[in-house]
Structures are given as structure tokens and as C-alpha cells.
Amino acid sequence: MGPYLLKRLLATIPVMLVVAVFIFLLLRLTPGDPAAMIGGDYATEAQIDEIRQTLGLNEPLLTQFVIWIGNILQGDLGESFFFKKQVSELIVARIEPTLSLSLVTIIFTVAIAVPIGVLAAYRHGSWIDRIVMGFSVLGFSVPVFVIGFGLIYVFSLQLSWFPVQGYNRIGNGVTPWIHNLILPALALSVIFVAFIARMTRTSVLEVLGEDYIRTARAKGQTETKVLMRHALRNAAVPIVTVIGFAFAILVGGVVVTESVFNIPGLGLLTVDAVLNRDFPTIQAVVLLFSLVYVMINLAIDLSYTLLDPRIRY
Amino acid sequence: MLKLVRRSFVTGVAAAAITLSLNAAPASAETVLRVVPHSGLKILDPIWTTAYISRNHGYMIYDTLFSLDGDGVVQPQMVDTVTRSDDGLTVTITLRDGLMWHDGQSVTAADTVASINRWAGKDAMGQKMMTFVDSLSATDDHTMVFALNSPTGLIELALAKPSSNVPFMMPARIAATPGSEQIDEYVGSGPFMFNDAEWEPGTKVVYDRFEGYVPRSEPTNGLAGAKIAKVDRVEWTPNRDIQAAINSLVAGEVDIIESTPPDLLPLLASSGEGYTQSPNLAGLQYTFRFNVLHPPFDNPKIRQALLYAFNQEDFLEATIGDPDYFQACKAMFICGLPFETNAHMEDLLESNFVKARELLDEAGYDGTPVVLMHSTNVPVLTNLAPVAKELMEAIGMTVDMQSMDWSTLVARRSKKDDPAEGGWNAFATAWDAGDLFNPLAMAFLNSSCDTALFGWPCDDQIEQLRDDFARAGSFEEQFAIVEAIQARFVEYPTHIHLGQFNTPSALRNNVTGYLSAGVPVFWNVEKN
């Protein structure tokens, strides 16, 4: 596995380089001028040009790119055009809410989706199966903001169980941290529960028809053991793949949920940066997201060896 | 087994929720005013940028030498006395006793001189003021002297400028930062202190009450008078989803939402938890800007045709909708402020298409398309361009409306290129009334050609009148010049004002004392 791991890690370098070139050029080719945004309504041409000079935007594109890549290689993500803060500081401040939300969402998703998916497969064709499948269709169809507002209306405004919005850092205590995360994580997990429950049902259903399941039953094993030890474990590879992708999507795609629940995470930072053309911040966040995708893919691939002894690298 | 699991799950969730909600109750006794500002605070230097959110931050932590009261009249704030020499060429200003910076040092005239110099290097009105100033110096800790080359009433008026860039006072060491660079220390002498340790850029700003602030003895009036911090702490947490912000206010998680679209106000009213009040009774003014460098708007007569073709009600109804929150106003310098006058404006802005077509014919309009920039991601502006397009087409003009986000529009509006090659002919925006209260503050009126704001109008007469305004010694004289400016504006339109509107603040019922001061400020506010 060592050489495989090394090969995969080395392969991330060209991937990241392509992403870097792509995002750098994309931002420079997109209309919009950060200097004009910073200068505001009263700024004269001379003042805007002065700001552009200060930000290094008057340099040729190649020079700007080389400086940026050089700094990245030294671990310097640059300074935000707007916040007068290092981008790395901004990311560190914003990554906790996003990771927390993603993690709690995945926990909810797995805790709900896998059991109901297994149950639907086990009770294939029954009313339970139809309810789970019906929920899946609904979960796919209803936008996350509708679910978010619905949960807020019931649990925050009517029952006052949870706060309407905001985020509490885990440093302030686990209780307030989870208290603020329950509703957004529930809202966000609905679509993933729908997807993963369906995937689990299909995988388990396929496995339940295999000879070794019949053998296990013939040996007199309980249905729980048959389902959990024999069926689910053999159906795990596609399920884990989907869960991994879901986590990657969550980290980079929680903008709407962060907006509805006003969670100051990476999603909102990215939107703000894009609207203001804050190039260093956008570039760094996109690189980070790309790295997360690559690493999660790698982790998924490596997990196969644990789940299926037949897979070897 | 399933039943048991289900029952345990439901009981567990309910118990957890109840426990969590009990544990989450705040234990602090200090008064915290929780505000949802109109956007996240990104730039902390209100001189470096003209962004309104940075201006509002400035009002929290900095003080000004002069301020406008509720009637728009200049009043001293940090200033104790102003004296003028008989020839009007020397203005001596002394500071009040007891003024202190947040770091405990005393405010001196050297600090205020440095602050004025930094502001005047950036701000158009400050630059205009300095054309009258031969020298500005601190003669002792409390006194500064303006030596003028010509008598002017502009000194106090400029130093009371209420909107971006506001001449905020900073310690000399900070004000020594070149205007092209952002300051990196945030020490003021205002009623609140910036809490650097708790600042989360773009998401949370915390201000603590400054115990050393010495308010004026006069009652609070607009931005003038006593600035008394009545809460211990103010927290700004922006929320880009205004529906979520209103839910938070109804649930008691926030106390004030700075700006609320009128269409969402019924939600607040039906909850019974809050009420509305405008921070700025004069509100904002919609404005249609011409680029005079290129056809067809290089011809003043074609611009004049639009003064006849447009009517303010169409724009206001399409954008704001509820007449309680807008007003048509033909006065250029804002209805409700001292320079309000309809002189020379009576027949305009009434969609007189016949007259507008006559003017187009006289001007020889040849069908040249108007490249109209349409911003799509600022809701309060989105519907302006489509209305303008309809009205222009109604008089036979060809309009090429191009949709884009605000950042793209901001970058493009500074380009002088031909409209067919990435330039532009017109766009619509909005200005705070505080930016429009006189002919020098109104940036779109500046007609100094290349040094004018984007659109680059070029007219000696308007510039002469603005200069006359700066030299005028009395309000009556200034008012007469304002009327003359409106007369010239009709002949040489630099822009078109499309009406005034307000997006009021929403407040919880336990919040009182919120001021209609022109900008959202949080001194005088009590939370019961």
C-alpha cells in the first residue's frame, strides 16, 4: 500500500497545479475590479489606480501568478484585499463552523440513512420500503432552504427549542455548540439521507440475494447478524463511497444552509469574496476545497481495503 | 424492538432539546445590543473606503469636530468655540475639555490637524475646502488655526459632512498613515471602543462602551448633541438572509435590523414583537447616471429629453412598492433637508413623452443604442434599469440593457471606452441623503471633466456655481446658488434623480431611543 499511497499523493501535485492555474486565470478573465470595489463610489481614476498598484494588480499576469505560487509554496496564502488579514487567518476562523456543520450532518445522515436503507431492503416491497422510497423522492425534491425555514418555524419560532440562527464555537462548550448545529445539520442532512438511504437499500438488496446470505441463514444466524455482519458489510463499498463524496460536497457546498442559519463558515466567506472580487481569498479557498476533494477521494479508496479484503493496492 | 427504539429516540431528542435550551440561557448581566447591519464589516478604515458599513463603524468609535443636527444645521461636537477674524481669513477652533482617546491619551489639536489632513487628501469636499486653506496648524493643545486665502463658510460645513468620507478624528500617529494605505490601529474618541480581540472579519464586530467619553451637555439631536452610550456592548452580526434576520428578531436573538425591505415588514407587524423606525428620515435617492463622453448622451438635449420622459413614481413603485416608504421629490438636494427647492423643476419628471420626443428630434437622435448597465444582485436596485429601458423605448430610443452583478458594473463604470467596446452609456444607483445635501457633497454634480466622477460631465457654469457656493457667506446666499444650479442642471443634466425611499430599521419592543440621525448610530439607544 505504501507505494500506492505515495503515487496517489504525488498525483495530487499536478491536479492542484491545474486547479491553481485555472482559478487564477478564471478570476483575472472575469469582469470586475477589486480596486474599484475598494475605492467605492467617490474614488477617482487616480485613486483606483493607486489601490490597484498597492494590491499588485498592475503587474503582468505571469508576474502575479509566479509571485502567488511562490508564496503558496512558502505557506503564505496572501493577504485579503478587503479584510487586511492573512487569508490563512480567515480560513482558520471560518473552517470550524463549516467542518462542524459538515461533521454533524454526516453523523445525522449515516445514523438515519443506513438503518432505514437496510430496513427498506429487508422489508422490500412492504409499506416500510414504500415510505422510505417516498421520503427519498421528497428529500431530493425539496430545496434545503425550504426545509431550513420549516424547521426554524416549528422548532425555533413555535417551540423555542433551538436558536433561529448563528453559530457557537466549540470552545464555548459542547452544549451550545451542538445546540446551534442541530437544525442546520438536520436541514442539510435531508437530501443526503434521501440519497444514501436509497443507495444503501439498493446495495443491501443486491447482496441479500447472494448465496452466502442464504448460507448464513441456514446456519441459524439471527436476522440482525445476517443483516449487519453479512449483508451490510458486503454492501459497504458503494455506501462508503457515497458517504465520502457527500462529506466532500458538504465542505464545499453548504452556502445555502450557512445563509439560512447565518453560520459564518467557508461558504459565506467564499460568496463574499466572489462578490467583492477578493482574489487571494477566492484562490486560497478554491485550492483548499480541491485539496479536500482529492484527500477524501484518497481516503475512500484506501478504506476499500478495510471493507473488502479482496481489494489490494 | 422498533417501537422501543422509536420511543427512546423521540424522548431523547425532546429531552436533549429542553436541556440544551435551558443550558443556552445567557448568564451575563451586561446590556448587549445585538444589531444586524446592512452588510458585513470588512474594511475598518472609513477614510480609505467610502463603503457605508465602514462609515457606520466610524460613527461607533470616532468622533467628529462638527455634526449636523436633526434639521441639517451644523453644530459643534468636539469643538468648543469657533472664532473668525474681521477679514474672515483666519478661523480659530478650540476643542472641548476632557476629550480622550480610547487608549487614555488626551485629544490634542495636533491630532485633529493630522486627521483633517488625511481626510482632505481623500475626500472631494475636503479637497475643495483645502483650496481655501493656506495653512492649518495647531497653536496649542486645544487650538487649531485655519489661515484662509479667501473667506468661506465651507470649513464648518465640510467638517460636519455626515456621510462618506466623514472627517473622523484619530490620534496623530494613526492619521499619519498615507491615505493610500489602510490604518491598522483602531483607536478613536467616540462613545464606543472597537473590540479588536473579538472581531471576526465580515461576520461579527463588537463594540464596548467607552467609560472615558465626555458627552456634550446639549440634548441629543440628529448626529449632534450628547452622545450617550446606554448599553455596555454592541454586537454587529450581519445576516444576508433578511427573512432569517426577521425570524431572529421575533425570537429575541437580535434587537435591531438596520435595514428591512418593506415587503417583509408585515411579518414583523404580525408577530407583535417589534416596530419600525427609519435611521434616516430623508432616506436615499435613486439616481440615473449618464456617461457624457459618448453618443447619444454626449448631447445635453438628449439627456434633457429623459428629464421629461422619466417619472419618479414608476421607478419607486417598481423597486419599493409601498408608498409609505417612498416619495417623489423633484428637488435635487433632497426633500426634507435645508436646500430643498423645486425651482426650475416644475414641468420635469412627469413622463411628458411628446416634449421628450420633440427634444430628441431637435437633437437629431439617430437611433444610436444606449448601453444601459443593469445590476442584478442588489435587490433594491434591480428593477431600476428595466423601468428606464421601458421609458426610453417609449420615446423611440434604442436600448441595449446589459445585465451584470454589481462588482462588474463598478469595474465597468470607470471605463471611458466606447460603449460597443466595453464602455457604457448609463446606469442607475442610489445615494444616501447625507451624500446629497448640498452641491459640493453631491458627487454626480461635479462637472470638472476628467476629474469628475465616472460619467465625466464637463461644464464650466456648474463648476463656477459650485465654487460660488463654497464662497457664500450666508444660508440665503447659498440657497440662491442652489436655485441657480438647478436652472443650469435642467440645461445640462449630469444625472436624473428618480425619487427618495426608505428601508426602515426593525426594532424589538424593548429597544428605545434609536435615533433618526441620518445614519444608523447606537448611542442613546436603551434596551429594557
CSV table of C-alpha atoms in Angstrom, one decimal, chain A residues 11-311:
chain,number,residue,atom,x,y,z
A,11,ALA,CA,-0.5,12.7,-8.3
A,12,THR,CA,-2.2,15.5,-6.3
A,13,ILE,CA,0.6,17.9,-7.3
A,14,PRO,CA,-0.4,18.2,-11.0
A,15,VAL,CA,-4.0,18.3,-10.0
A,16,MET,CA,-3.5,21.1,-7.6
A,17,LEU,CA,-1.4,23.0,-10.2
A,18,VAL,CA,-4.0,22.7,-12.8
A,19,VAL,CA,-6.6,24.0,-10.3
A,20,ALA,CA,-4.3,26.9,-9.4
A,21,VAL,CA,-3.8,27.9,-13.0
A,22,PHE,CA,-7.5,27.6,-13.8
A,23,ILE,CA,-8.8,29.6,-10.8
A,24,PHE,CA,-6.1,32.3,-11.3
A,25,LEU,CA,-6.9,32.8,-14.9
A,26,LEU,CA,-10.7,32.5,-14.4
A,27,LEU,CA,-10.6,35.3,-11.8
A,28,ARG,CA,-8.5,37.6,-14.0
A,29,LEU,CA,-10.7,37.0,-17.0
A,30,THR,CA,-13.9,37.5,-15.1
A,31,PRO,CA,-15.2,41.1,-15.3
A,32,GLY,CA,-14.8,43.1,-12.1
A,33,ASP,CA,-12.1,45.1,-10.4
A,34,PRO,CA,-11.3,44.7,-6.7
A,35,ALA,CA,-9.7,48.1,-6.7
A,36,ALA,CA,-12.9,49.8,-7.9
A,37,MET,CA,-14.9,47.9,-5.3
A,38,ILE,CA,-12.5,49.0,-2.5
A,39,GLY,CA,-12.3,52.6,-3.8
A,40,GLY,CA,-16.1,53.0,-3.6
A,41,ASP,CA,-18.4,55.5,-5.3
A,42,TYR,CA,-16.2,58.6,-4.9
A,43,ALA,CA,-12.9,57.2,-5.9
A,44,THR,CA,-11.3,58.9,-8.9
A,45,GLU,CA,-9.4,57.0,-11.6
A,46,ALA,CA,-6.1,58.0,-10.0
A,47,GLN,CA,-7.2,56.7,-6.6
A,48,ILE,CA,-8.4,53.4,-8.1
A,49,ASP,CA,-5.1,53.1,-9.9
A,50,GLU,CA,-3.2,53.7,-6.7
A,51,ILE,CA,-5.2,50.9,-5.0
A,52,ARG,CA,-4.5,48.6,-7.9
A,53,GLN,CA,-0.8,49.4,-7.6
A,54,THR,CA,-0.9,48.7,-3.9
A,55,LEU,CA,-2.6,45.3,-4.5
A,56,GLY,CA,-0.1,44.4,-7.2
A,57,LEU,CA,-2.8,44.2,-9.8
A,58,ASN,CA,-0.9,46.4,-12.3
A,59,GLU,CA,1.8,43.7,-12.7
A,60,PRO,CA,1.7,41.4,-15.7
A,61,LEU,CA,-0.4,38.3,-15.2
A,62,LEU,CA,2.6,36.0,-15.4
A,63,THR,CA,4.4,38.0,-12.7
A,64,GLN,CA,1.3,38.0,-10.5
A,65,PHE,CA,1.0,34.2,-10.9
A,66,VAL,CA,4.6,33.5,-10.2
A,67,ILE,CA,4.5,35.6,-7.0
A,68,TRP,CA,1.3,33.9,-5.9
A,69,ILE,CA,2.6,30.4,-6.5
A,70,GLY,CA,5.9,31.3,-4.9
A,71,ASN,CA,4.2,32.5,-1.8
A,72,ILE,CA,1.9,29.4,-1.7
A,73,LEU,CA,4.9,27.1,-1.8
A,74,GLN,CA,6.2,29.0,1.2
A,75,GLY,CA,2.9,28.5,3.0
A,76,ASP,CA,1.8,32.1,2.5
A,77,LEU,CA,-1.7,32.3,1.1
A,78,GLY,CA,-1.5,36.1,0.8
A,79,GLU,CA,-3.5,38.9,2.4
A,80,SER,CA,-7.2,39.5,1.7
A,81,PHE,CA,-7.7,42.6,-0.4
A,82,PHE,CA,-10.6,43.7,1.9
A,83,PHE,CA,-10.0,42.4,5.4
A,84,LYS,CA,-6.4,43.4,5.8
A,85,LYS,CA,-5.9,40.0,7.3
A,86,GLN,CA,-3.9,37.0,6.2
A,87,VAL,CA,-6.2,34.6,4.1
A,88,SER,CA,-4.9,31.7,6.3
A,89,GLU,CA,-6.3,33.5,9.4
A,90,LEU,CA,-9.6,34.0,7.7
A,91,ILE,CA,-9.8,30.3,6.7
A,92,VAL,CA,-8.8,29.1,10.1
A,93,ALA,CA,-11.6,31.3,11.6
A,94,ARG,CA,-14.2,30.1,9.1
A,95,ILE,CA,-13.3,26.4,8.8
A,96,GLU,CA,-14.5,25.4,12.2
A,97,PRO,CA,-18.2,26.2,11.6
A,98,THR,CA,-18.1,24.6,8.2
A,99,LEU,CA,-16.4,21.4,9.4
A,100,SER,CA,-18.7,21.3,12.4
A,101,LEU,CA,-21.8,21.6,10.3
A,102,SER,CA,-20.4,19.0,7.8
A,103,LEU,CA,-19.5,16.6,10.5
A,104,VAL,CA,-22.7,16.8,12.4
A,105,THR,CA,-24.6,16.5,9.1
A,106,ILE,CA,-22.7,13.4,8.1
A,107,ILE,CA,-23.3,11.8,11.6
A,108,PHE,CA,-27.0,12.5,11.3
A,109,THR,CA,-27.0,11.2,7.7
A,110,VAL,CA,-25.3,8.0,8.5
A,111,ALA,CA,-27.3,7.5,11.7
A,112,ILE,CA,-30.6,7.8,9.8
A,113,ALA,CA,-29.9,6.8,6.2
A,114,VAL,CA,-28.1,3.5,6.7
A,115,PRO,CA,-30.6,1.9,9.2
A,116,ILE,CA,-33.6,3.0,7.1
A,117,GLY,CA,-31.9,1.9,3.9
A,118,VAL,CA,-31.2,-1.6,5.4
A,119,LEU,CA,-34.7,-1.8,6.8
A,120,ALA,CA,-36.2,-0.9,3.4
A,121,ALA,CA,-34.1,-3.6,1.7
A,122,TYR,CA,-35.0,-6.1,4.4
A,123,ARG,CA,-38.7,-5.3,4.1
A,124,HIS,CA,-38.5,-5.0,0.3
A,125,GLY,CA,-41.9,-4.3,-1.1
A,126,SER,CA,-43.6,-3.6,2.2
A,127,TRP,CA,-45.1,-0.3,3.4
A,128,ILE,CA,-41.8,0.5,5.2
A,129,ASP,CA,-40.0,0.2,1.9
A,130,ARG,CA,-42.5,2.4,0.2
A,131,ILE,CA,-42.3,5.0,2.9
A,132,VAL,CA,-38.5,5.1,2.7
A,133,MET,CA,-38.6,5.4,-1.0
A,134,GLY,CA,-41.3,8.1,-0.8
A,135,PHE,CA,-39.2,10.0,1.6
A,136,SER,CA,-36.2,9.7,-0.7
A,137,VAL,CA,-38.1,11.3,-3.6
A,138,LEU,CA,-39.3,14.0,-1.2
A,139,GLY,CA,-35.9,14.6,0.2
A,140,PHE,CA,-34.4,15.0,-3.3
A,141,SER,CA,-37.2,17.3,-4.4
A,142,VAL,CA,-37.5,19.9,-1.6
A,143,PRO,CA,-34.8,22.6,-1.6
A,144,VAL,CA,-32.7,22.8,1.6
A,145,PHE,CA,-33.8,26.4,2.3
A,146,VAL,CA,-37.5,25.3,2.4
A,147,ILE,CA,-36.6,22.6,4.9
A,148,GLY,CA,-34.5,25.1,6.8
A,149,PHE,CA,-37.3,27.6,7.1
A,150,GLY,CA,-39.8,24.9,8.0
A,151,LEU,CA,-37.6,23.6,10.8
A,152,ILE,CA,-37.0,27.2,12.1
A,153,TYR,CA,-40.7,27.9,12.1
A,154,VAL,CA,-41.6,24.8,14.1
A,155,PHE,CA,-38.6,24.3,16.4
A,156,SER,CA,-37.4,27.9,16.9
A,157,LEU,CA,-40.4,30.2,16.5
A,158,GLN,CA,-43.2,27.9,17.7
A,159,LEU,CA,-41.5,25.6,20.2
A,160,SER,CA,-38.4,27.8,21.1
A,161,TRP,CA,-36.3,24.7,21.4
A,162,PHE,CA,-33.4,25.8,19.2
A,163,PRO,CA,-32.0,29.2,18.1
A,164,VAL,CA,-33.1,30.7,14.8
A,165,GLN,CA,-29.6,31.4,13.6
A,166,GLY,CA,-25.9,31.7,14.5
A,167,TYR,CA,-23.0,29.6,15.5
A,168,ASN,CA,-21.4,28.9,18.8
A,169,ARG,CA,-17.8,27.9,18.8
A,170,ILE,CA,-16.9,24.6,20.3
A,171,GLY,CA,-14.5,26.4,22.6
A,172,ASN,CA,-17.6,27.9,24.4
A,173,GLY,CA,-18.8,24.4,25.3
A,174,VAL,CA,-20.1,21.4,23.5
A,175,THR,CA,-23.7,22.0,24.6
A,176,PRO,CA,-24.1,25.5,23.0
A,177,TRP,CA,-22.1,24.2,20.0
A,178,ILE,CA,-24.4,21.3,19.2
A,179,HIS,CA,-27.5,23.4,20.2
A,180,ASN,CA,-26.8,25.8,17.3
A,181,LEU,CA,-25.9,23.0,14.9
A,182,ILE,CA,-28.9,20.6,15.3
A,183,LEU,CA,-31.4,22.5,13.0
A,184,PRO,CA,-28.9,23.3,10.2
A,185,ALA,CA,-27.5,19.9,10.2
A,186,LEU,CA,-31.0,18.3,10.1
A,187,ALA,CA,-31.9,20.6,7.2
A,188,LEU,CA,-28.8,19.8,5.3
A,189,SER,CA,-28.9,16.1,6.0
A,190,VAL,CA,-32.3,15.5,4.4
A,191,ILE,CA,-31.1,15.4,0.9
A,192,PHE,CA,-28.1,13.2,1.9
A,193,VAL,CA,-30.3,10.9,3.9
A,194,ALA,CA,-32.6,10.5,0.9
A,195,PHE,CA,-29.6,9.7,-1.4
A,196,ILE,CA,-27.7,7.4,0.9
A,197,ALA,CA,-30.8,5.5,2.1
A,198,ARG,CA,-31.7,4.8,-1.5
A,199,MET,CA,-28.1,3.7,-2.2
A,200,THR,CA,-28.0,1.5,0.9
A,201,ARG,CA,-31.3,-0.1,0.0
A,202,THR,CA,-30.1,-1.0,-3.5
A,203,SER,CA,-26.7,-2.3,-2.3
A,204,VAL,CA,-28.2,-4.4,0.5
A,205,LEU,CA,-31.0,-5.7,-1.7
A,206,GLU,CA,-28.4,-6.9,-4.2
A,207,VAL,CA,-26.4,-8.6,-1.5
A,208,LEU,CA,-29.5,-10.2,0.2
A,209,GLY,CA,-30.0,-12.4,-2.9
A,210,GLU,CA,-26.4,-13.9,-2.7
A,211,ASP,CA,-25.7,-17.5,-1.8
A,212,TYR,CA,-23.7,-16.6,1.3
A,213,ILE,CA,-26.7,-14.9,2.9
A,214,ARG,CA,-28.8,-18.0,2.4
A,215,THR,CA,-25.9,-20.0,3.9
A,216,ALA,CA,-25.8,-17.7,6.9
A,217,ARG,CA,-29.5,-18.1,7.5
A,218,ALA,CA,-29.2,-21.8,7.0
A,219,LYS,CA,-26.5,-21.8,9.7
A,220,GLY,CA,-29.2,-20.4,12.0
A,221,GLN,CA,-27.8,-16.9,12.5
A,222,THR,CA,-30.2,-14.2,13.7
A,223,GLU,CA,-31.6,-11.8,11.1
A,224,THR,CA,-29.8,-8.9,12.8
A,225,LYS,CA,-26.4,-10.7,12.4
A,226,VAL,CA,-27.3,-11.6,8.8
A,227,LEU,CA,-28.1,-8.0,8.0
A,228,MET,CA,-25.3,-6.3,9.9
A,229,ARG,CA,-22.4,-8.7,9.6
A,230,HIS,CA,-23.0,-10.3,6.2
A,231,ALA,CA,-25.3,-8.1,4.1
A,232,LEU,CA,-24.3,-4.6,5.2
A,233,ARG,CA,-20.5,-5.3,5.3
A,234,ASN,CA,-20.6,-6.7,1.8
A,235,ALA,CA,-22.7,-3.8,0.6
A,236,ALA,CA,-20.5,-1.2,2.3
A,237,VAL,CA,-18.1,-0.2,-0.6
A,238,PRO,CA,-20.6,1.8,-2.6
A,239,ILE,CA,-22.2,3.2,0.5
A,240,VAL,CA,-18.9,4.4,1.9
A,241,THR,CA,-18.0,5.9,-1.5
A,242,VAL,CA,-21.3,7.9,-1.5
A,243,ILE,CA,-20.8,9.0,2.2
A,244,GLY,CA,-17.3,10.2,1.3
A,245,PHE,CA,-18.5,12.2,-1.6
A,246,ALA,CA,-21.3,13.6,0.5
A,247,PHE,CA,-18.8,14.8,3.0
A,248,ALA,CA,-16.6,16.4,0.3
A,249,ILE,CA,-19.7,18.1,-1.2
A,250,LEU,CA,-20.8,19.3,2.2
A,251,VAL,CA,-17.5,21.0,3.0
A,252,GLY,CA,-17.6,23.0,-0.3
A,253,GLY,CA,-21.3,23.3,-0.7
A,254,VAL,CA,-23.0,24.5,2.5
A,255,VAL,CA,-23.5,28.0,1.3
A,256,VAL,CA,-27.3,28.0,1.3
A,257,THR,CA,-27.5,26.4,4.7
A,258,GLU,CA,-24.9,28.8,6.1
A,259,SER,CA,-27.0,31.6,4.7
A,260,VAL,CA,-30.4,30.4,6.1
A,261,PHE,CA,-28.9,29.8,9.5
A,262,ASN,CA,-26.3,32.6,9.4
A,263,ILE,CA,-23.4,30.4,10.1
A,264,PRO,CA,-20.1,32.2,9.4
A,265,GLY,CA,-18.4,29.4,7.6
A,266,LEU,CA,-16.3,29.0,4.5
A,267,GLY,CA,-19.3,29.0,2.2
A,268,LEU,CA,-20.3,32.6,3.2
A,269,LEU,CA,-16.6,33.6,3.1
A,270,THR,CA,-16.4,32.4,-0.5
A,271,VAL,CA,-19.6,34.1,-1.6
A,272,ASP,CA,-18.4,37.4,0.0
A,273,ALA,CA,-15.0,37.0,-1.7
A,274,VAL,CA,-16.6,36.3,-5.1
A,275,LEU,CA,-19.0,39.3,-4.9
A,276,ASN,CA,-16.1,41.6,-3.9
A,277,ARG,CA,-13.5,40.0,-6.3
A,278,ASP,CA,-11.2,39.3,-3.3
A,279,PHE,CA,-8.8,37.3,-5.5
A,280,PRO,CA,-6.4,36.0,-2.8
A,281,THR,CA,-9.3,34.7,-0.7
A,282,ILE,CA,-11.1,33.0,-3.6
A,283,GLN,CA,-7.9,31.4,-4.8
A,284,ALA,CA,-7.0,30.0,-1.4
A,285,VAL,CA,-10.5,28.7,-0.6
A,286,VAL,CA,-10.8,27.0,-4.1
A,287,LEU,CA,-7.4,25.4,-3.6
A,288,LEU,CA,-8.4,24.2,-0.2
A,289,PHE,CA,-11.7,22.7,-1.4
A,290,SER,CA,-9.8,21.0,-4.2
A,291,LEU,CA,-7.3,19.5,-1.7
A,292,VAL,CA,-10.2,18.3,0.4
A,293,TYR,CA,-11.8,16.6,-2.6
A,294,VAL,CA,-8.6,14.9,-3.5
A,295,MET,CA,-7.8,13.8,0.0
A,296,ILE,CA,-11.3,12.5,0.6
A,297,ASN,CA,-11.1,10.5,-2.6
A,298,LEU,CA,-7.9,9.0,-1.5
A,299,ALA,CA,-9.3,8.2,1.9
A,300,ILE,CA,-12.3,6.5,0.2
A,301,ASP,CA,-10.0,4.4,-2.0
A,302,LEU,CA,-7.9,3.4,1.0
A,303,SER,CA,-11.0,2.5,3.0
A,304,TYR,CA,-11.9,-0.2,0.4
A,305,THR,CA,-9.0,-2.4,1.6
A,306,LEU,CA,-10.5,-2.4,5.0
A,307,LEU,CA,-14.0,-3.1,3.8
A,308,ASP,CA,-13.2,-5.7,1.2
A,309,PRO,CA,-10.2,-7.9,1.7
A,310,ARG,CA,-10.2,-8.8,-2.0
A,311,ILE,CA,-9.1,-5.2,-2.8
